[in-house]
Tab-separated table of C-alpha atoms in Angstrom:
chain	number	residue	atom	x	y	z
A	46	UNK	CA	0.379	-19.191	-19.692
A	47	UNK	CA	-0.304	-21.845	-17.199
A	48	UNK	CA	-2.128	-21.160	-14.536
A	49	UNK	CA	1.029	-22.213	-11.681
A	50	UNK	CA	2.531	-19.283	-13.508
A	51	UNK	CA	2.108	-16.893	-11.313
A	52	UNK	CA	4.983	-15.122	-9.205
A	53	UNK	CA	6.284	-12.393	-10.673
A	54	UNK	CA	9.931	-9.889	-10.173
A	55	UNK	CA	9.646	-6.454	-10.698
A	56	UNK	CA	12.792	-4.533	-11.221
A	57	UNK	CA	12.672	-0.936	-10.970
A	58	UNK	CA	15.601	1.485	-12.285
A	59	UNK	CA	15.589	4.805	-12.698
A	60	UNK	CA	14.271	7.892	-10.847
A	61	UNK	CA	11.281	7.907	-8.468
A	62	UNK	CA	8.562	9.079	-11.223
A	63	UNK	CA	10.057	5.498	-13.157
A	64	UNK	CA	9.198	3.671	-9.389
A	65	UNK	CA	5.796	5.064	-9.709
A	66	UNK	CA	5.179	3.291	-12.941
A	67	UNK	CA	6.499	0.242	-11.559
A	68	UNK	CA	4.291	0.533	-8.835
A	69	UNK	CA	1.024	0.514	-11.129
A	70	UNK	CA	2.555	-2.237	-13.361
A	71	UNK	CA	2.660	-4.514	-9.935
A	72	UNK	CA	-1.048	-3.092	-9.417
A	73	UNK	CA	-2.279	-4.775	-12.858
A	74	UNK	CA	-0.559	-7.985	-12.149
A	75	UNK	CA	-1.534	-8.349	-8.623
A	76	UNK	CA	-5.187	-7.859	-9.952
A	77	UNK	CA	-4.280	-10.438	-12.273
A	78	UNK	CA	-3.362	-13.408	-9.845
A	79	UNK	CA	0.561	-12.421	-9.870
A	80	UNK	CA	2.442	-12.598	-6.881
A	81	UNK	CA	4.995	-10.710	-6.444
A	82	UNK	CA	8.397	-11.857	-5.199
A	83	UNK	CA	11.764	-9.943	-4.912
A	84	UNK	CA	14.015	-11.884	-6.263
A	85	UNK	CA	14.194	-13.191	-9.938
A	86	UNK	CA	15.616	-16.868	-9.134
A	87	UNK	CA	11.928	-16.958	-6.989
A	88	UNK	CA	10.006	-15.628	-9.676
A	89	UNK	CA	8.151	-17.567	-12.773
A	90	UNK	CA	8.582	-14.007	-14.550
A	91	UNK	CA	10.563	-11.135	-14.172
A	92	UNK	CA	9.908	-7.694	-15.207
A	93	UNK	CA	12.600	-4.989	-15.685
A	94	UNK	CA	11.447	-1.140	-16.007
A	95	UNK	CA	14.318	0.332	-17.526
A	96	UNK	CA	15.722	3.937	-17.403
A	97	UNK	CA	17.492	5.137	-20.692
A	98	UNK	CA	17.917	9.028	-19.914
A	99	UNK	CA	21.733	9.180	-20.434
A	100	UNK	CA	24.557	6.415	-21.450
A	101	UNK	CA	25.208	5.406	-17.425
A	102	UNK	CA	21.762	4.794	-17.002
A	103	UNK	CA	21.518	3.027	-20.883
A	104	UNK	CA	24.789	1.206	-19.663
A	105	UNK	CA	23.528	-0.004	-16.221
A	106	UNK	CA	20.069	-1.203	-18.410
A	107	UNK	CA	21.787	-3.095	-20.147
A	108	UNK	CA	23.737	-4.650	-17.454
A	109	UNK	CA	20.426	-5.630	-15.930
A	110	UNK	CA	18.784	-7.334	-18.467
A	111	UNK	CA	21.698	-9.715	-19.327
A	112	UNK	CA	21.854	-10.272	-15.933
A	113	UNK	CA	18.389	-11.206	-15.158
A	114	UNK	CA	18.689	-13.068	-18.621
A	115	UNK	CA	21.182	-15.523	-17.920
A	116	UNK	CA	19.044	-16.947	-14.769
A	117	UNK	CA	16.470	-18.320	-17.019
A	118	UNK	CA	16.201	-22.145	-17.377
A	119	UNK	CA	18.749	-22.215	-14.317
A	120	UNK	CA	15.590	-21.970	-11.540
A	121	UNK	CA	12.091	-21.380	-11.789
A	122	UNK	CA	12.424	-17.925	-14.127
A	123	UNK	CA	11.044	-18.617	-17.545
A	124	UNK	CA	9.751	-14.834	-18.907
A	125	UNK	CA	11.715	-12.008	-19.105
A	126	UNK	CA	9.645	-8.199	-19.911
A	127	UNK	CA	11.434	-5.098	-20.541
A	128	UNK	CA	9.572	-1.701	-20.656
A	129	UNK	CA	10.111	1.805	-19.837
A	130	UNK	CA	12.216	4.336	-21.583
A	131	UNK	CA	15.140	2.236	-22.733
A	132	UNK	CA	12.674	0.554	-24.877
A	133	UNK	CA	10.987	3.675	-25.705
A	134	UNK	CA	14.216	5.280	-26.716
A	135	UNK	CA	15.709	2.405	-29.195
A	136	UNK	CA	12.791	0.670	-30.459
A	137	UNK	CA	11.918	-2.415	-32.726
A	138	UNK	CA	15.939	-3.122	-33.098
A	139	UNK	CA	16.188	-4.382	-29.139
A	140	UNK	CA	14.068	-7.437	-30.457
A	141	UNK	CA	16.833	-8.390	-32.785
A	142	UNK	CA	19.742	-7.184	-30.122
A	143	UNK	CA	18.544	-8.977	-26.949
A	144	UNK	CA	16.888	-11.668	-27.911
A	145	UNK	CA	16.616	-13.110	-24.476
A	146	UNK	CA	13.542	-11.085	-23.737
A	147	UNK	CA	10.069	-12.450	-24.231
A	148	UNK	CA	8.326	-9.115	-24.670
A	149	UNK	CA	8.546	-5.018	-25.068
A	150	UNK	CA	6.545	-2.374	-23.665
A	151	UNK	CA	7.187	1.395	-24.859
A	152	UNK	CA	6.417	4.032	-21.526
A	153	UNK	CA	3.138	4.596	-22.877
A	154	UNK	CA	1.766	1.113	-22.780
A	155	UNK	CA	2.246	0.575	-19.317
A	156	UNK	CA	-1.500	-0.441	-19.055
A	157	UNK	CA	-1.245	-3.218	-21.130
A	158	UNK	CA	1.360	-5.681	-19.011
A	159	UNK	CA	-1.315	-8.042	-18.218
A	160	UNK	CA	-2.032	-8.169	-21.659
A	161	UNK	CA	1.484	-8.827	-22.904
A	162	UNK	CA	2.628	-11.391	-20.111
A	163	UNK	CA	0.139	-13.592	-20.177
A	164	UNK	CA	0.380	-13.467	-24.236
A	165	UNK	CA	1.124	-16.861	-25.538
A	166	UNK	CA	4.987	-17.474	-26.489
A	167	UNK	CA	5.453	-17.077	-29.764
A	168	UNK	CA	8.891	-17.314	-32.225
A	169	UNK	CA	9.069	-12.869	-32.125
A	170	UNK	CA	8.552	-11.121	-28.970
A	171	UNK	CA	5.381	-8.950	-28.890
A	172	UNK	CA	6.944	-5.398	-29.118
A	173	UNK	CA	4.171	-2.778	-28.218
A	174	UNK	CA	4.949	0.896	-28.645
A	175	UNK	CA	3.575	4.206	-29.793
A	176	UNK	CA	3.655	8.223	-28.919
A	177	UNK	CA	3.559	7.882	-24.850
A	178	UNK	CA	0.323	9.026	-23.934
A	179	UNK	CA	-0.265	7.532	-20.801
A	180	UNK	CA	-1.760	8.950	-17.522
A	181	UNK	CA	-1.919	7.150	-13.836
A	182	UNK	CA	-4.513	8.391	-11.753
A	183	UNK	CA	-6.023	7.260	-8.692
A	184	UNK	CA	-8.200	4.734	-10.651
A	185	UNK	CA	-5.261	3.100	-11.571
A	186	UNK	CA	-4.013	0.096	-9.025
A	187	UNK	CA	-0.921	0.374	-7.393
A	188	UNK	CA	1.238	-1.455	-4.826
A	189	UNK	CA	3.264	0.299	-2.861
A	190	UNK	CA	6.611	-0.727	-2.696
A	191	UNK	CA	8.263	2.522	-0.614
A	192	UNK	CA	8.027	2.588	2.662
A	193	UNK	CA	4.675	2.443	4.772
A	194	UNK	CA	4.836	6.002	6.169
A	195	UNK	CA	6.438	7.447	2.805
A	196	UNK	CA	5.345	7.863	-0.500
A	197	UNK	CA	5.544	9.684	-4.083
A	198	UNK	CA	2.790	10.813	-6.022
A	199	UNK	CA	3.092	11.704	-9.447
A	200	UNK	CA	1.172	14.859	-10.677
A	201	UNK	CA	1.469	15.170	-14.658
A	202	UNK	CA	3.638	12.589	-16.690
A	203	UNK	CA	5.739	14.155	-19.683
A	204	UNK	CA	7.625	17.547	-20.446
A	205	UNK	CA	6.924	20.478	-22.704
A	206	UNK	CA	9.824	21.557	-21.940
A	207	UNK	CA	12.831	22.184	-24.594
A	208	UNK	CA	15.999	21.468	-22.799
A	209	UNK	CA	18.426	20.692	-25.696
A	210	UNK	CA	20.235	18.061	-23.792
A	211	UNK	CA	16.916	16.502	-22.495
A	212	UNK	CA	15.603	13.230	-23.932
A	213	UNK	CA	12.640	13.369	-21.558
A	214	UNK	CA	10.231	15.098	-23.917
A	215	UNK	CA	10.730	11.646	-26.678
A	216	UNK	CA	10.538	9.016	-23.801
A	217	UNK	CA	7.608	10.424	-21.891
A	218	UNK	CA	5.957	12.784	-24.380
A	219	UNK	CA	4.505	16.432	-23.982
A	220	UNK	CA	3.081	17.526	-20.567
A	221	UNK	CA	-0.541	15.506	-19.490
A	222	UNK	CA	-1.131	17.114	-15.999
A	223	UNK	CA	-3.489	14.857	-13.774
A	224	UNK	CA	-6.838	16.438	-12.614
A	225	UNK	CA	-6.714	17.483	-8.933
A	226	UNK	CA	-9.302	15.412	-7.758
A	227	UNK	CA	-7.714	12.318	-8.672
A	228	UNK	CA	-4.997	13.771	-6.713
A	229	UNK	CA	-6.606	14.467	-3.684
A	230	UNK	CA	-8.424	11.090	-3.713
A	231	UNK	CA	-4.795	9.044	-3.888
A	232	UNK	CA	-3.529	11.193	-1.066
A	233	UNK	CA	-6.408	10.628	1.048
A	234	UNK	CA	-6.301	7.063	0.549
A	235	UNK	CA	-2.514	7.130	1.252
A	236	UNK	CA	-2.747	8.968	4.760
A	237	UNK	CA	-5.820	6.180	5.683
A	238	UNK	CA	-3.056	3.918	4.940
A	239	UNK	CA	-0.636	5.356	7.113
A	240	UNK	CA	1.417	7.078	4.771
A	241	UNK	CA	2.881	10.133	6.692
A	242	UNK	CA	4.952	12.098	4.176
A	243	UNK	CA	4.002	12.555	0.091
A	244	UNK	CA	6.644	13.456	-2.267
A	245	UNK	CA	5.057	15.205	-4.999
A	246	UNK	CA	7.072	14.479	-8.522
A	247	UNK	CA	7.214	14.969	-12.217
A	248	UNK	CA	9.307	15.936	-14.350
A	249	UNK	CA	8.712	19.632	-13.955
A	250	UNK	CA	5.974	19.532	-10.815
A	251	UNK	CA	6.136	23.237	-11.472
A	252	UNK	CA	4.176	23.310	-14.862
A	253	UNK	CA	1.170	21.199	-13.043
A	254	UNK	CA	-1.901	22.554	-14.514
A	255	UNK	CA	-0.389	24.282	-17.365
A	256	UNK	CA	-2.192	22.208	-19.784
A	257	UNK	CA	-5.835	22.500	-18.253
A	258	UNK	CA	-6.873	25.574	-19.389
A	259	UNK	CA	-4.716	27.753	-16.336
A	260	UNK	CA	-7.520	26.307	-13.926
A	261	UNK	CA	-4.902	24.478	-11.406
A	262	UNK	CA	-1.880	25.356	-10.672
A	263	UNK	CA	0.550	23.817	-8.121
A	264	UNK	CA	-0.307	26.194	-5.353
A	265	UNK	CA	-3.749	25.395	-5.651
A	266	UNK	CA	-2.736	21.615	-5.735
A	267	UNK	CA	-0.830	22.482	-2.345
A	268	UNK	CA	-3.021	24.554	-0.512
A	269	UNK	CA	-6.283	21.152	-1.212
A	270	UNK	CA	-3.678	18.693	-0.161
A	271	UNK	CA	-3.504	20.686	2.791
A	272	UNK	CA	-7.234	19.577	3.880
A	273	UNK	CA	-6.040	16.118	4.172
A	274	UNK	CA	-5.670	14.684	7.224
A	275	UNK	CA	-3.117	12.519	8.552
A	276	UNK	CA	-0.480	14.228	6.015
A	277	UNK	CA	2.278	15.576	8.225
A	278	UNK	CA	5.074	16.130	5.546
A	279	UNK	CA	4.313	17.739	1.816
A	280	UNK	CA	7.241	17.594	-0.255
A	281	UNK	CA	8.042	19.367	-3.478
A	282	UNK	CA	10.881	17.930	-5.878
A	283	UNK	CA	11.348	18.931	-9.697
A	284	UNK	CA	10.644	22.273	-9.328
A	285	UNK	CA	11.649	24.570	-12.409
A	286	UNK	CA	14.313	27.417	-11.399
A	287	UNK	CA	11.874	30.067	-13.645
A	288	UNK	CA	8.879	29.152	-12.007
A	289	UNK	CA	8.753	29.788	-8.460
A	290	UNK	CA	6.615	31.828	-7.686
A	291	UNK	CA	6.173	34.271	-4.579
A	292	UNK	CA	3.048	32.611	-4.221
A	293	UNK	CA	4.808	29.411	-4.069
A	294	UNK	CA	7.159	30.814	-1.503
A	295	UNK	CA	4.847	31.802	0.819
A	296	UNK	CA	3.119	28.373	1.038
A	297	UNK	CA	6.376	26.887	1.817
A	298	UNK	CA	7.751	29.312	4.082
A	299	UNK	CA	4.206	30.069	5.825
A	300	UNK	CA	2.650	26.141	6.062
A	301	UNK	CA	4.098	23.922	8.715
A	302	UNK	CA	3.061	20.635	6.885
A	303	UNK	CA	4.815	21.268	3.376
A	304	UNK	CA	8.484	21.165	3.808
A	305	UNK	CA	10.890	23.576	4.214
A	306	UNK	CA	12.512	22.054	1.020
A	307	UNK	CA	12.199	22.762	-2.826
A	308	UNK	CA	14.296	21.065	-4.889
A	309	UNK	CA	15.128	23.272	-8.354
A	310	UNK	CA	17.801	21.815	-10.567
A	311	UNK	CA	19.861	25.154	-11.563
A	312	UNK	CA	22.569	23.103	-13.808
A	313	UNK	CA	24.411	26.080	-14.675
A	314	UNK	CA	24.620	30.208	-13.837
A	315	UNK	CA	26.581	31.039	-16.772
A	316	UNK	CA	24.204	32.660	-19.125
A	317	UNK	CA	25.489	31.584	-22.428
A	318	UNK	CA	25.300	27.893	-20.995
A	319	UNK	CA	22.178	28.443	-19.696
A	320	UNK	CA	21.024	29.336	-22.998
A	321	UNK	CA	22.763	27.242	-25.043
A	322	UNK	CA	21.097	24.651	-22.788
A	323	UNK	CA	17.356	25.867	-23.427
A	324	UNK	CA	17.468	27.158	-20.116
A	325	UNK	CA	18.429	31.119	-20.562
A	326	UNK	CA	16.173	33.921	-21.266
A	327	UNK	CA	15.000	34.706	-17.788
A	328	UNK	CA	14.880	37.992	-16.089
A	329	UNK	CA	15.947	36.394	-12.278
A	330	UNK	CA	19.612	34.904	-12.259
A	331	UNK	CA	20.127	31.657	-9.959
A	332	UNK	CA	21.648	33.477	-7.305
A	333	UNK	CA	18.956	36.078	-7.220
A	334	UNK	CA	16.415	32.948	-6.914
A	335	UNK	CA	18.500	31.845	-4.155
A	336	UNK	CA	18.435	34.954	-2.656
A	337	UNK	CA	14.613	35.030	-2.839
A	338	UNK	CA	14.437	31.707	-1.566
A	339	UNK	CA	16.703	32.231	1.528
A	340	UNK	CA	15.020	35.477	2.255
A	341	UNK	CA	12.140	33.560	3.828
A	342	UNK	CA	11.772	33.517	8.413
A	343	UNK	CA	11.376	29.733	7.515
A	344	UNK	CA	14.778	28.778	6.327
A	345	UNK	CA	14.003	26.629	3.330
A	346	UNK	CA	16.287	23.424	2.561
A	347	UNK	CA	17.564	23.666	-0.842
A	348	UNK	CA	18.785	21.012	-3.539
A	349	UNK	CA	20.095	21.603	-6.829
A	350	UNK	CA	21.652	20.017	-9.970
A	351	UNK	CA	24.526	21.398	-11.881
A	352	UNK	CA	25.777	19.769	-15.217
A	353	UNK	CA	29.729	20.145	-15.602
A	354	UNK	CA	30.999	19.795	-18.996
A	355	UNK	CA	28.798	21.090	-21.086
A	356	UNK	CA	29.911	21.938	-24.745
A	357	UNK	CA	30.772	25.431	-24.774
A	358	UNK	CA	31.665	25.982	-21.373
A	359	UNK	CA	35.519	27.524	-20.446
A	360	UNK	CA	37.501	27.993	-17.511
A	361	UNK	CA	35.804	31.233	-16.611
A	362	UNK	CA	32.095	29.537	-17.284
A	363	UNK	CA	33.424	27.103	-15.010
A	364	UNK	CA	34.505	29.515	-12.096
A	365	UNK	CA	31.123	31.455	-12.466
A	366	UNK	CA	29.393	27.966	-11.406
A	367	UNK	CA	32.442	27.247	-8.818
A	368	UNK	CA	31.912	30.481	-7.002
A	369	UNK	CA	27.716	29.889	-6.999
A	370	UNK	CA	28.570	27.010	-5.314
A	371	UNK	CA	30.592	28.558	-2.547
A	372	UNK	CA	28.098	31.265	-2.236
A	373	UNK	CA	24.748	29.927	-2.341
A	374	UNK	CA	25.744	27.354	0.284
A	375	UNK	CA	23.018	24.776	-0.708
A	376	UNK	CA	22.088	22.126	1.496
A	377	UNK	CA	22.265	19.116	-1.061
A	378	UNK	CA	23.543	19.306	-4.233
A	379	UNK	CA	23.935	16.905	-7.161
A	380	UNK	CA	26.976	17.184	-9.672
A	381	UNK	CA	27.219	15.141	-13.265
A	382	UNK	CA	29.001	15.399	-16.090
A	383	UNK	CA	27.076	15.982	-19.453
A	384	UNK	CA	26.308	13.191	-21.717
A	385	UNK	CA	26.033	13.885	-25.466
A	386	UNK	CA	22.741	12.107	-26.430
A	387	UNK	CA	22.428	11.309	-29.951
A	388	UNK	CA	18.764	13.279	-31.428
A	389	UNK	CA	18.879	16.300	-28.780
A	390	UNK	CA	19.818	19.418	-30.267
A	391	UNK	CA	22.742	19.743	-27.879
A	392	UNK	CA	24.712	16.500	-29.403
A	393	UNK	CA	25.372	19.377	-32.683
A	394	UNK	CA	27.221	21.719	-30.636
A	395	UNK	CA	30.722	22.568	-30.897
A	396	UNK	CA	33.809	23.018	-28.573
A	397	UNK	CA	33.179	19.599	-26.593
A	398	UNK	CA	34.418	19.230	-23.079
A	399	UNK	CA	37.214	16.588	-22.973
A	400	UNK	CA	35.956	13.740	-20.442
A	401	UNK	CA	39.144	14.209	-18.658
A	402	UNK	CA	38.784	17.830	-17.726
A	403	UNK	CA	35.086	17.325	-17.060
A	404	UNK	CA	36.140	15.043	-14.397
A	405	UNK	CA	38.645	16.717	-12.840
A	406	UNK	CA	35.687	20.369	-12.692
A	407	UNK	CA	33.347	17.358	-11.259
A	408	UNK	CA	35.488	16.446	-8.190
A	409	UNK	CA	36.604	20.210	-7.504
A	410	UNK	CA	33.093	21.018	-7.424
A	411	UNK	CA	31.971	18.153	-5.171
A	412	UNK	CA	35.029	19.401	-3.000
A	413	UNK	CA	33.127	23.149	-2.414
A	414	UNK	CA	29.953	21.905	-1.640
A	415	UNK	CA	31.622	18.956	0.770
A	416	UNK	CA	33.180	21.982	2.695
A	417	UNK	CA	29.352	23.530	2.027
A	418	UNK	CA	27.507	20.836	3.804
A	419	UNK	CA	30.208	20.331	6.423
A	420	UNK	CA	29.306	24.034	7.829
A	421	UNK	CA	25.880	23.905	7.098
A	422	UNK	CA	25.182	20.718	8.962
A	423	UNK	CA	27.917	22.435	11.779
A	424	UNK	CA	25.150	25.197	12.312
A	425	UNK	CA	22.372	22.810	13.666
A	426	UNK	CA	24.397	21.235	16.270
A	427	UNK	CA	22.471	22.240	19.448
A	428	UNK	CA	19.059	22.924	17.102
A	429	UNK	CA	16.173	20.354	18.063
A	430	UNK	CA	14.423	19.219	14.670
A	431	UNK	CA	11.522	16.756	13.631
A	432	UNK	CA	12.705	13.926	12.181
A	433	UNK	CA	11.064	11.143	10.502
A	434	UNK	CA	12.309	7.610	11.747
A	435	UNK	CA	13.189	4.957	9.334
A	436	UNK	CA	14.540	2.016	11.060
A	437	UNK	CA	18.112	1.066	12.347
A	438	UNK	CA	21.057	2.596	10.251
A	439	UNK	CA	22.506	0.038	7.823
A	440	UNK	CA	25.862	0.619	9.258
A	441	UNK	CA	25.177	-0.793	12.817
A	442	UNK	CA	21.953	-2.127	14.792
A	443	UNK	CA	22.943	0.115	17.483
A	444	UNK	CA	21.888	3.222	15.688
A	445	UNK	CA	18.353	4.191	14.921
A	446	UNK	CA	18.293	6.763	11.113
A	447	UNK	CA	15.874	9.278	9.868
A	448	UNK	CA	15.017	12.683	7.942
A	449	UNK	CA	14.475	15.950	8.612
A	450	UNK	CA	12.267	17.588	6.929
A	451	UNK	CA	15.387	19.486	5.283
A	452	UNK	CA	16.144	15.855	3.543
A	453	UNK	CA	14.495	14.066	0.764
A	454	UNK	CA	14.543	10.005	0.898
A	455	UNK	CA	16.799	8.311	-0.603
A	456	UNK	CA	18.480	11.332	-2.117
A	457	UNK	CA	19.371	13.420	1.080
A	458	UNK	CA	21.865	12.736	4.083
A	459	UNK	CA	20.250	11.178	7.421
A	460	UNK	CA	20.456	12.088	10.691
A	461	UNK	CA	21.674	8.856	13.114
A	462	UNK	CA	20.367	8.675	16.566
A	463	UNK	CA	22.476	7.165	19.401
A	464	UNK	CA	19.899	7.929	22.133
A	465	UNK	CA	16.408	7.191	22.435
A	466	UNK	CA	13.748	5.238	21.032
A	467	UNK	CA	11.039	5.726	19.134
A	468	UNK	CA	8.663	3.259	16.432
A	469	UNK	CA	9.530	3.590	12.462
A	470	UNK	CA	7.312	5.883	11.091
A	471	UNK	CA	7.093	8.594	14.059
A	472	UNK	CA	8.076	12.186	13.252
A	473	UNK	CA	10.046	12.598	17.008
A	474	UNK	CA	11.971	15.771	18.552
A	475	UNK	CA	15.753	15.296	18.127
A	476	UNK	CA	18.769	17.299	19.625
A	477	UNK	CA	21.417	17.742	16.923
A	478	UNK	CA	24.899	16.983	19.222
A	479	UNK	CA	27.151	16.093	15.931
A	480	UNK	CA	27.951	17.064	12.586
A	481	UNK	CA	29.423	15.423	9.532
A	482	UNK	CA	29.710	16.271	5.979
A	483	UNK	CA	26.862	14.913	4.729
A	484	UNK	CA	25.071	13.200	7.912
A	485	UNK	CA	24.081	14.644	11.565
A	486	UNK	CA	24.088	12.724	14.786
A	487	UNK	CA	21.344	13.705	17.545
A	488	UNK	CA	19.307	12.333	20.507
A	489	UNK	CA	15.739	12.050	20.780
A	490	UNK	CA	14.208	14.092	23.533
């Protein structure tokens, strides 16, 4: 590659843990004299990191790489890099199906983007894939593309988990927990960097440690990123339904800088779908764990997951999860139909859900926890929260948006502000004066 050859696009799709990766993948380029750039059209190469979980996400992959495709030879694009778990999931035969792209990288392989941009074009795309065994650390360099004052950090990569609809364990491989050190270090350097709030992820944060020989554990993790200064907000998200422990709780509920939030994707309360799912088998029900959860002074924030559709499930399996919905009165919750995966053990089970009536269970669901949020958010009108400011509201100049601490980014509702000012990046007291379904309205004191 020449050496004028040197702005580069990143795409990211996906989930935040896929963001993360993208974030190192800009690292190793930067390092390597890339530029990056945010649009393709400005870019000498582009770089997609693909997310191939379920069809919609397969779908919307697709989608992106044609798209990205047909603008080179129009403008300055000439290079066109696909990795991440699309390509981990279908293999050698994308080389033959999308021939537009000049080069494959498996989620794994990550590490070696320099390596296959700067590779000299040849008539067959290097393809580079094997059994995922990579591992970021703080080592590893990494440009932040979130917001200044906001930030994920990845704890362990991989799932040893055996959810039969889950496709996670083949695209990411087994559980590789990072050491805590290396996790301390990263957070350190991201509060001297200004970064006020760390989102710890994975994709089960609650089996951190597991794999080191039962020496760390996620509490300890908690209670060392603790000792960092300049951390205001400590966020948990992937947390496992069987593994909270009291332990857990009481961190939480007793430590003003981790959030009053944990965010434990349920998917069902039925117990034959639960275990049908790889999910059954434990002694607490979901709406005991909810009960446990909500029996904390602090008044934890709670989002969940639930899957609608899932072979196997009836009317009745269907009014079970209804009626946990009205009851456990969740503040965010997440609703999708299932999608039969070809290779999971769950795409062999009988008594299918017609797409139809899985849609129809979707929007009655998303109508409960709409009247949910509605009366949940009702109940802070008059409270005065912390909230995180983000900038003006993309609706109108004239409003200023944040978080609570209650709310994830990017996932959660917002709270709007239509008095007061205050910088991006400050945590500020705000009077709740409005309600909506989803959003709040306040004032900053």
């Amino acid at each position: 590659m020449s050496s004028g050859k040197k702005s580069v696009c990143l795409i990211s799709l996906g989930c935040p843990k896929n963001l993360v990766d993208s974030e190192h993948v800009l690292g190793f380029l930067q390092e390597a004299g890339f530029v990056p750039v945010s649009r393709p059209e400005e870019a000498d190469t582009a770089v997609i990191n693909t997310c191939g979980f379920i069809q919609a996400a397969v779908e919307e992959t697709i989608d992106t790489i044609l798209e990205v495709a047909a603008k080179k030879g129009k403008g300055k694009l000439e290079r066109l890099f696909v990795m991440g778990c699309f390509v981990q999931r279908y293999g050698y035969k994308l080389v033959k199906e999308i021939p537009e792209v000049d080069g494959w990288l498996g989620t794994g392989e990550i590490h070696r983007i320099v390596e296959i941009v700067e590779a000299e074009e040849k008539e067959r795309p290097p393809f580079v894939i094997g059994q995922p065994g990579y591992l970021g650390g703080d080592r590893v360099p990494r440009v932040q593309t979130s917001r200044f004052y906001s930030t994920y950090i990845k704890v362990a990569e991989g799932c040893s988990n055996a959810c039969t609809y889950c496709t996670i364990p083949h695209l990411r491989g087994r559980l590789r927990s990072r050491g805590p050190e290396s996790i301390f270090r990263e957070a350190e350097a991201m509060a001297e960097g200004g970064v006020k709030e760390i989102n710890l992820i994975a994709q089960d944060t609650t089996m951190y440690g597991k794999d080191l020989g039962g020496q760390v554990a996620l509490e300890g993790l908690l209670e060392g990123l603790l000792d960092i200064r300049g951390l205001s907000w400590i966020r948990v998200l992937y947390c496992h339904p069987h593994r909270i422990s009291d332990r857990l709780l009481e961190l939480v509920n007793g430590e003003n800088r981790i959030c009053p939030y944990l965010d434990l994707p349920v998917q069902h309360v039925n117990p034959d779908i639960l275990s049908a799912m790889g999910r059954g088998g434990h002694g607490e029900t979901p709406c005991q764990l909810i009960a446990r959860i909500k029996s904390k002074s602090r008044g934890i924030h709670l989002r969940t997951t639930v899957m609608i559709g899932f072979p196997g499930e009836t009317e009745q399996s269907f009014e079970e999860l209804c009626e946990f919905v009205r009851t456990a009165r969740v503040d965010h919750l997440g609703a999708f139909i299932y999608s039969r995966e070809e290779g999971t053990p769950a795409s062999r089970l009988n008594n299918p859900v017609r797409r139809r009536v899985a849609q129809k269970r979707l929007d009655k669901v998303m109508g409960i926890q709409a009247e949910v949020s509605r009366q949940n958010n009702q109940d802070k009108v008059g409270q005065v929260l912390p909230v995180l400011i983000e900038g003006q509201s993309p609706e109108t100049p004239l409003l200023l948006a944040g978080r609570t601490a209650g709310m994830a980014p990017d996932v959660d509702g917002r709270v709007l502000i239509n008095k007061g000012r205050a910088l991006v990046g400050d945590i500020v007291p705000v009077r709740i004066v409005e309600a909506h379904t989803y959003d709040l309205v306040g004032e900053i004191l």
